[in-house]
Amino acid sequence: MNASEIDWKKAKGAVWRVQSKRLKPLVEFSAIPLEKLLGIDRQKTALIKNTEQFITGKACNHVLLWGSRGTGKSSLIRALLARYFIDNLRIIEIPRESLNWLPEISDELQHLPYRFIIFCDDLSFEAGESGYKGLKSIMEGSLETPPENICVYATSNRRHLVPEYMSDNQNMTVGERGELHLSDSVEERISLADRFGLSLSFYQGNLGDYLTLVESYFEGYQGDWQELLQEARRFAQARASYSGRTAQQFYNFKGSKTKVD
């Protein structure tokens, strides 16, 4: 299905199907409310501000959310759709391997009366990949001006979206005055991250942060809190992670066995 064929009044967004090369409308959708995403207030405030500027047609930035796994990067973007759907915000998720289709997709989106976030989850590129070039054309354009109703939000575990190796520095040359010149291929790959005007870092919290998240999930719990939190500690230690994802997984693990008003 082409973007122009989707009923965007009902569809909250769309996901790109790699094999069939089409957009699938997203009608059923669930997300953790923004106010329930704890421990990331700085990132949340910055992303909300940028999104509201985008929705109202003001100057805004493409956004890269990078950092530790399970810290709420993707959940934060999904929560934006839940809050701003009534303000004509829609999100289209495009996997890395289909980014070359972005120019064609944007041609269909740019004349629609909605604001579209192109969502790239867990974005990264290995050496030799060229899919990022389709993304760069949407973010900065070439001869064409980038569509004003499209903005790119991406999540990644890597700050620069590409792996950096010691061998990357072996092709450097030294100029007459001693300046260093990185190889053009390395510079081109790393420069992709520079096109995100807003870069938000996420870090895994400590035990106290994790237990605060657990308590928020079990609001109204009728039982022994000390026993519950001790079990939550053991659950996290077994996974060597105090992330928000681990707190949610513990809630899912206990949910069917736990009475919560």
CSV table of C-alpha atoms in Angstrom, one decimal:
chain,number,residue,atom,x,y,z
A,1,MET,CA,0.0,0.0,0.0
A,2,ASN,CA,1.3,3.4,-0.9
A,3,ALA,CA,1.3,6.3,1.7
A,4,SER,CA,-1.3,8.2,-0.3
A,5,GLU,CA,-3.7,5.2,-0.1
A,6,ILE,CA,-3.7,5.0,3.7
A,7,ASP,CA,-6.5,6.5,5.7
A,8,TRP,CA,-4.4,8.7,8.0
A,9,LYS,CA,-7.4,9.8,10.0
A,10,LYS,CA,-7.6,6.3,11.4
A,11,ALA,CA,-4.1,5.1,11.1
A,12,LYS,CA,-1.7,6.2,13.8
A,13,GLY,CA,1.2,5.5,11.7
A,14,ALA,CA,2.7,2.8,9.4
A,15,VAL,CA,5.5,0.2,9.3
A,16,TRP,CA,7.5,-0.7,6.2
A,17,ARG,CA,7.3,-4.3,5.1
A,18,VAL,CA,10.7,-5.2,3.6
A,19,GLN,CA,9.6,-8.2,1.5
A,20,SER,CA,6.5,-6.7,0.0
A,21,LYS,CA,8.0,-3.2,-0.2
A,22,ARG,CA,4.9,-1.5,1.1
A,23,LEU,CA,3.6,0.4,4.1
A,24,LYS,CA,1.3,-1.4,6.5
A,25,PRO,CA,-1.1,1.0,8.3
A,26,LEU,CA,-0.8,1.0,12.1
A,27,VAL,CA,-4.3,1.1,13.6
A,28,GLU,CA,-3.9,-0.8,16.9
A,29,PHE,CA,-1.2,0.8,19.0
A,30,SER,CA,-0.1,0.8,22.6
A,31,ALA,CA,2.5,2.8,24.4
A,32,ILE,CA,3.6,3.6,27.9
A,33,PRO,CA,2.3,7.2,28.8
A,34,LEU,CA,5.0,9.9,28.9
A,35,GLU,CA,4.4,10.5,32.5
A,36,LYS,CA,5.1,6.9,33.3
A,37,LEU,CA,8.6,7.0,31.7
A,38,LEU,CA,10.7,7.8,34.7
A,39,GLY,CA,14.4,8.7,35.1
A,40,ILE,CA,14.8,10.3,31.7
A,41,ASP,CA,13.3,13.8,32.5
A,42,ARG,CA,16.1,15.7,30.7
A,43,GLN,CA,15.7,13.7,27.5
A,44,LYS,CA,11.9,13.7,27.7
A,45,THR,CA,11.7,17.5,28.1
A,46,ALA,CA,14.0,18.1,25.1
A,47,LEU,CA,12.2,15.6,22.9
A,48,ILE,CA,8.8,17.0,23.7
A,49,LYS,CA,9.9,20.6,23.0
A,50,ASN,CA,11.4,19.6,19.6
A,51,THR,CA,8.3,17.6,18.7
A,52,GLU,CA,5.9,20.4,19.6
A,53,GLN,CA,8.0,22.8,17.4
A,54,PHE,CA,7.8,20.3,14.6
A,55,ILE,CA,4.0,19.9,14.9
A,56,THR,CA,3.4,23.6,14.9
A,57,GLY,CA,5.6,24.2,11.9
A,58,LYS,CA,8.5,25.9,13.8
A,59,ALA,CA,12.2,25.2,13.3
A,60,CYS,CA,13.1,21.8,14.7
A,61,ASN,CA,15.9,19.2,14.5
A,62,HIS,CA,16.2,15.6,13.5
A,63,VAL,CA,16.8,13.6,16.7
A,64,LEU,CA,19.3,10.9,17.6
A,65,LEU,CA,18.6,9.0,20.8
A,66,TRP,CA,21.6,7.0,21.7
A,67,GLY,CA,23.0,5.0,24.6
A,68,SER,CA,22.5,1.9,26.7
A,69,ARG,CA,20.0,-0.7,25.7
A,70,GLY,CA,16.7,-0.8,27.5
A,71,THR,CA,16.8,2.8,28.8
A,72,GLY,CA,13.6,4.0,27.2
A,73,LYS,CA,14.7,5.4,23.8
A,74,SER,CA,12.1,3.6,21.7
A,75,SER,CA,9.4,3.8,24.4
A,76,LEU,CA,9.8,7.6,24.5
A,77,ILE,CA,9.2,7.9,20.7
A,78,ARG,CA,6.1,5.7,20.9
A,79,ALA,CA,4.8,7.7,23.8
A,80,LEU,CA,4.9,10.8,21.6
A,81,LEU,CA,2.5,9.3,19.1
A,82,ALA,CA,0.1,8.4,21.9
A,83,ARG,CA,0.1,12.0,23.1
A,84,TYR,CA,0.2,14.0,19.8
A,85,PHE,CA,-1.9,11.8,17.5
A,86,ILE,CA,-4.8,14.3,17.9
A,87,ASP,CA,-2.4,17.0,16.7
A,88,ASN,CA,-2.0,15.2,13.3
A,89,LEU,CA,1.3,13.6,14.3
A,90,ARG,CA,2.0,10.2,12.6
A,91,ILE,CA,5.0,7.9,12.8
A,92,ILE,CA,6.4,5.7,10.0
A,93,GLU,CA,8.9,3.1,11.0
A,94,ILE,CA,11.5,2.2,8.4
A,95,PRO,CA,14.1,-0.6,8.9
A,96,ARG,CA,17.7,0.1,8.1
A,97,GLU,CA,17.7,-2.1,5.1
A,98,SER,CA,14.9,-0.2,3.4
A,99,LEU,CA,16.2,3.4,3.9
A,100,ASN,CA,16.9,3.7,0.2
A,101,TRP,CA,13.1,3.8,-0.3
A,102,LEU,CA,12.9,7.0,1.8
A,103,PRO,CA,13.0,9.5,-1.2
A,104,GLU,CA,10.1,7.7,-2.9
A,105,ILE,CA,8.1,7.5,0.4
A,106,SER,CA,8.7,11.2,1.1
A,107,ASP,CA,7.4,12.1,-2.3
A,108,GLU,CA,4.0,10.7,-1.2
A,109,LEU,CA,4.1,12.2,2.2
A,110,GLN,CA,5.1,15.8,1.6
A,111,HIS,CA,1.7,16.9,0.2
A,112,LEU,CA,-0.4,15.3,3.0
A,113,PRO,CA,-1.9,17.5,5.8
A,114,TYR,CA,0.0,15.6,8.6
A,115,ARG,CA,3.3,15.8,10.3
A,116,PHE,CA,5.4,12.6,9.9
A,117,ILE,CA,8.2,11.3,12.0
A,118,ILE,CA,10.4,8.8,10.2
A,119,PHE,CA,11.3,6.4,13.0
A,120,CYS,CA,14.5,4.3,12.6
A,121,ASP,CA,14.9,2.0,15.5
A,122,ASP,CA,18.3,0.5,16.5
A,123,LEU,CA,20.0,2.3,13.7
A,124,SER,CA,23.6,1.5,12.9
A,125,PHE,CA,25.7,0.8,9.8
A,126,GLU,CA,28.6,-1.5,9.2
A,127,ALA,CA,31.6,-0.7,7.0
A,128,GLY,CA,30.7,-0.9,3.3
A,129,GLU,CA,26.9,-0.3,3.8
A,130,SER,CA,25.4,2.6,1.7
A,131,GLY,CA,21.8,2.6,3.0
A,132,TYR,CA,22.5,5.7,5.0
A,133,LYS,CA,22.6,7.8,1.8
A,134,GLY,CA,18.8,7.6,1.4
A,135,LEU,CA,18.5,8.9,5.0
A,136,LYS,CA,21.0,11.7,4.4
A,137,SER,CA,19.0,13.0,1.3
A,138,ILE,CA,15.8,13.3,3.4
A,139,MET,CA,17.6,15.1,6.3
A,140,GLU,CA,19.5,17.7,4.3
A,141,GLY,CA,18.3,17.3,0.7
A,142,SER,CA,20.3,17.7,-2.5
A,143,LEU,CA,18.8,19.8,-5.2
A,144,GLU,CA,15.4,19.2,-3.7
A,145,THR,CA,14.5,21.0,-0.5
A,146,PRO,CA,13.7,18.4,2.3
A,147,PRO,CA,9.9,18.1,3.0
A,148,GLU,CA,8.9,20.4,5.8
A,149,ASN,CA,6.4,17.9,7.2
A,150,ILE,CA,8.9,15.1,7.7
A,151,CYS,CA,11.4,14.8,10.6
A,152,VAL,CA,13.7,11.9,11.4
A,153,TYR,CA,13.9,10.3,14.9
A,154,ALA,CA,16.4,7.5,15.3
A,155,THR,CA,17.6,5.3,18.2
A,156,SER,CA,21.0,3.6,18.4
A,157,ASN,CA,23.4,2.1,20.8
A,158,ARG,CA,26.2,3.9,19.0
A,159,ARG,CA,26.8,7.6,19.2
A,160,HIS,CA,28.2,7.8,15.7
A,161,LEU,CA,26.0,5.1,14.2
A,162,VAL,CA,29.0,3.3,12.8
A,163,PRO,CA,31.7,1.1,14.3
A,164,GLU,CA,35.0,2.8,14.7
A,165,TYR,CA,38.2,0.8,14.4
A,166,MET,CA,41.9,1.4,15.0
A,167,SER,CA,42.4,0.6,11.3
A,168,ASP,CA,40.3,3.7,10.4
A,169,ASN,CA,43.2,5.9,11.5
A,170,GLN,CA,45.8,4.1,9.4
A,171,ASN,CA,44.9,6.0,6.3
A,172,MET,CA,45.4,9.4,7.8
A,173,THR,CA,47.9,11.8,6.2
A,174,VAL,CA,49.7,14.7,7.7
A,175,GLY,CA,49.7,18.1,6.0
A,176,GLU,CA,52.5,20.6,5.8
A,177,ARG,CA,51.6,22.3,9.0
A,178,GLY,CA,51.0,19.0,10.9
A,179,GLU,CA,47.2,18.9,10.6
A,180,LEU,CA,45.5,15.4,10.4
A,181,HIS,CA,43.2,14.4,7.5
A,182,LEU,CA,41.0,11.4,8.1
A,183,SER,CA,40.2,9.3,5.1
A,184,ASP,CA,37.2,10.5,3.2
A,185,SER,CA,35.3,7.2,3.6
A,186,VAL,CA,35.5,7.3,7.4
A,187,GLU,CA,34.5,11.0,7.5
A,188,GLU,CA,31.5,10.3,5.3
A,189,ARG,CA,30.2,7.5,7.5
A,190,ILE,CA,30.7,9.4,10.8
A,191,SER,CA,29.2,12.6,9.4
A,192,LEU,CA,25.7,11.0,9.3
A,193,ALA,CA,25.4,11.5,13.1
A,194,ASP,CA,26.2,15.2,12.6
A,195,ARG,CA,22.9,15.6,10.6
A,196,PHE,CA,21.0,15.0,13.8
A,197,GLY,CA,20.7,18.5,15.3
A,198,LEU,CA,19.5,17.1,18.6
A,199,SER,CA,21.5,14.2,20.2
A,200,LEU,CA,20.2,12.8,23.4
A,201,SER,CA,22.2,10.4,25.5
A,202,PHE,CA,20.7,7.6,27.6
A,203,TYR,CA,22.6,5.7,30.4
A,204,GLN,CA,21.6,2.8,32.5
A,205,GLY,CA,20.6,3.8,36.0
A,206,ASN,CA,21.7,2.3,39.3
A,207,LEU,CA,19.8,0.0,41.7
A,208,GLY,CA,17.8,2.8,43.3
A,209,ASP,CA,16.7,4.1,39.9
A,210,TYR,CA,15.6,0.5,38.9
A,211,LEU,CA,13.6,0.0,42.1
A,212,THR,CA,11.8,3.3,41.6
A,213,LEU,CA,10.7,2.1,38.2
A,214,VAL,CA,9.6,-1.2,39.7
A,215,GLU,CA,7.5,0.7,42.3
A,216,SER,CA,5.9,2.8,39.5
A,217,TYR,CA,4.8,-0.4,37.7
A,218,PHE,CA,3.3,-1.9,40.9
A,219,GLU,CA,1.3,1.1,42.0
A,220,GLY,CA,-1.5,-0.1,44.2
A,221,TYR,CA,0.2,-3.4,45.0
A,222,GLN,CA,-1.4,-5.2,47.9
A,223,GLY,CA,1.3,-7.3,49.5
A,224,ASP,CA,4.7,-7.4,51.1
A,225,TRP,CA,6.7,-4.6,49.4
A,226,GLN,CA,10.1,-5.6,50.9
A,227,GLU,CA,9.6,-9.1,49.6
A,228,LEU,CA,8.6,-7.8,46.2
A,229,LEU,CA,11.6,-5.4,45.9
A,230,GLN,CA,14.0,-8.2,47.1
A,231,GLU,CA,12.7,-10.4,44.3
A,232,ALA,CA,13.1,-7.5,41.9
A,233,ARG,CA,16.8,-7.1,42.9
A,234,ARG,CA,17.4,-10.8,42.2
A,235,PHE,CA,15.6,-10.6,38.9
A,236,ALA,CA,17.9,-7.7,37.8
A,237,GLN,CA,21.1,-9.2,39.1
A,238,ALA,CA,20.4,-12.4,37.1
A,239,ARG,CA,20.3,-10.2,34.0
A,240,ALA,CA,23.1,-7.8,35.0
A,241,SER,CA,20.9,-4.9,34.2
A,242,TYR,CA,19.1,-2.1,36.1
A,243,SER,CA,17.4,-0.7,33.0
A,244,GLY,CA,13.8,0.3,32.5
A,245,ARG,CA,13.3,-2.6,30.2
A,246,THR,CA,14.3,-5.0,33.0
A,247,ALA,CA,11.8,-3.3,35.4
A,248,GLN,CA,9.1,-3.9,32.8
A,249,GLN,CA,10.1,-7.5,32.3
A,250,PHE,CA,9.9,-8.1,36.0
A,251,TYR,CA,6.4,-6.6,36.1
A,252,ASN,CA,5.5,-8.9,33.2
A,253,PHE,CA,7.0,-11.8,35.1
A,254,LYS,CA,5.0,-11.1,38.2
A,255,GLY,CA,1.9,-9.6,36.7
A,256,SER,CA,-0.2,-12.7,36.4
A,257,LYS,CA,0.7,-13.7,40.0
A,258,THR,CA,0.4,-10.3,41.7
A,259,LYS,CA,-2.7,-8.4,42.9
A,260,VAL,CA,-2.6,-4.8,41.9
A,261,ASP,CA,-5.7,-2.6,42.5
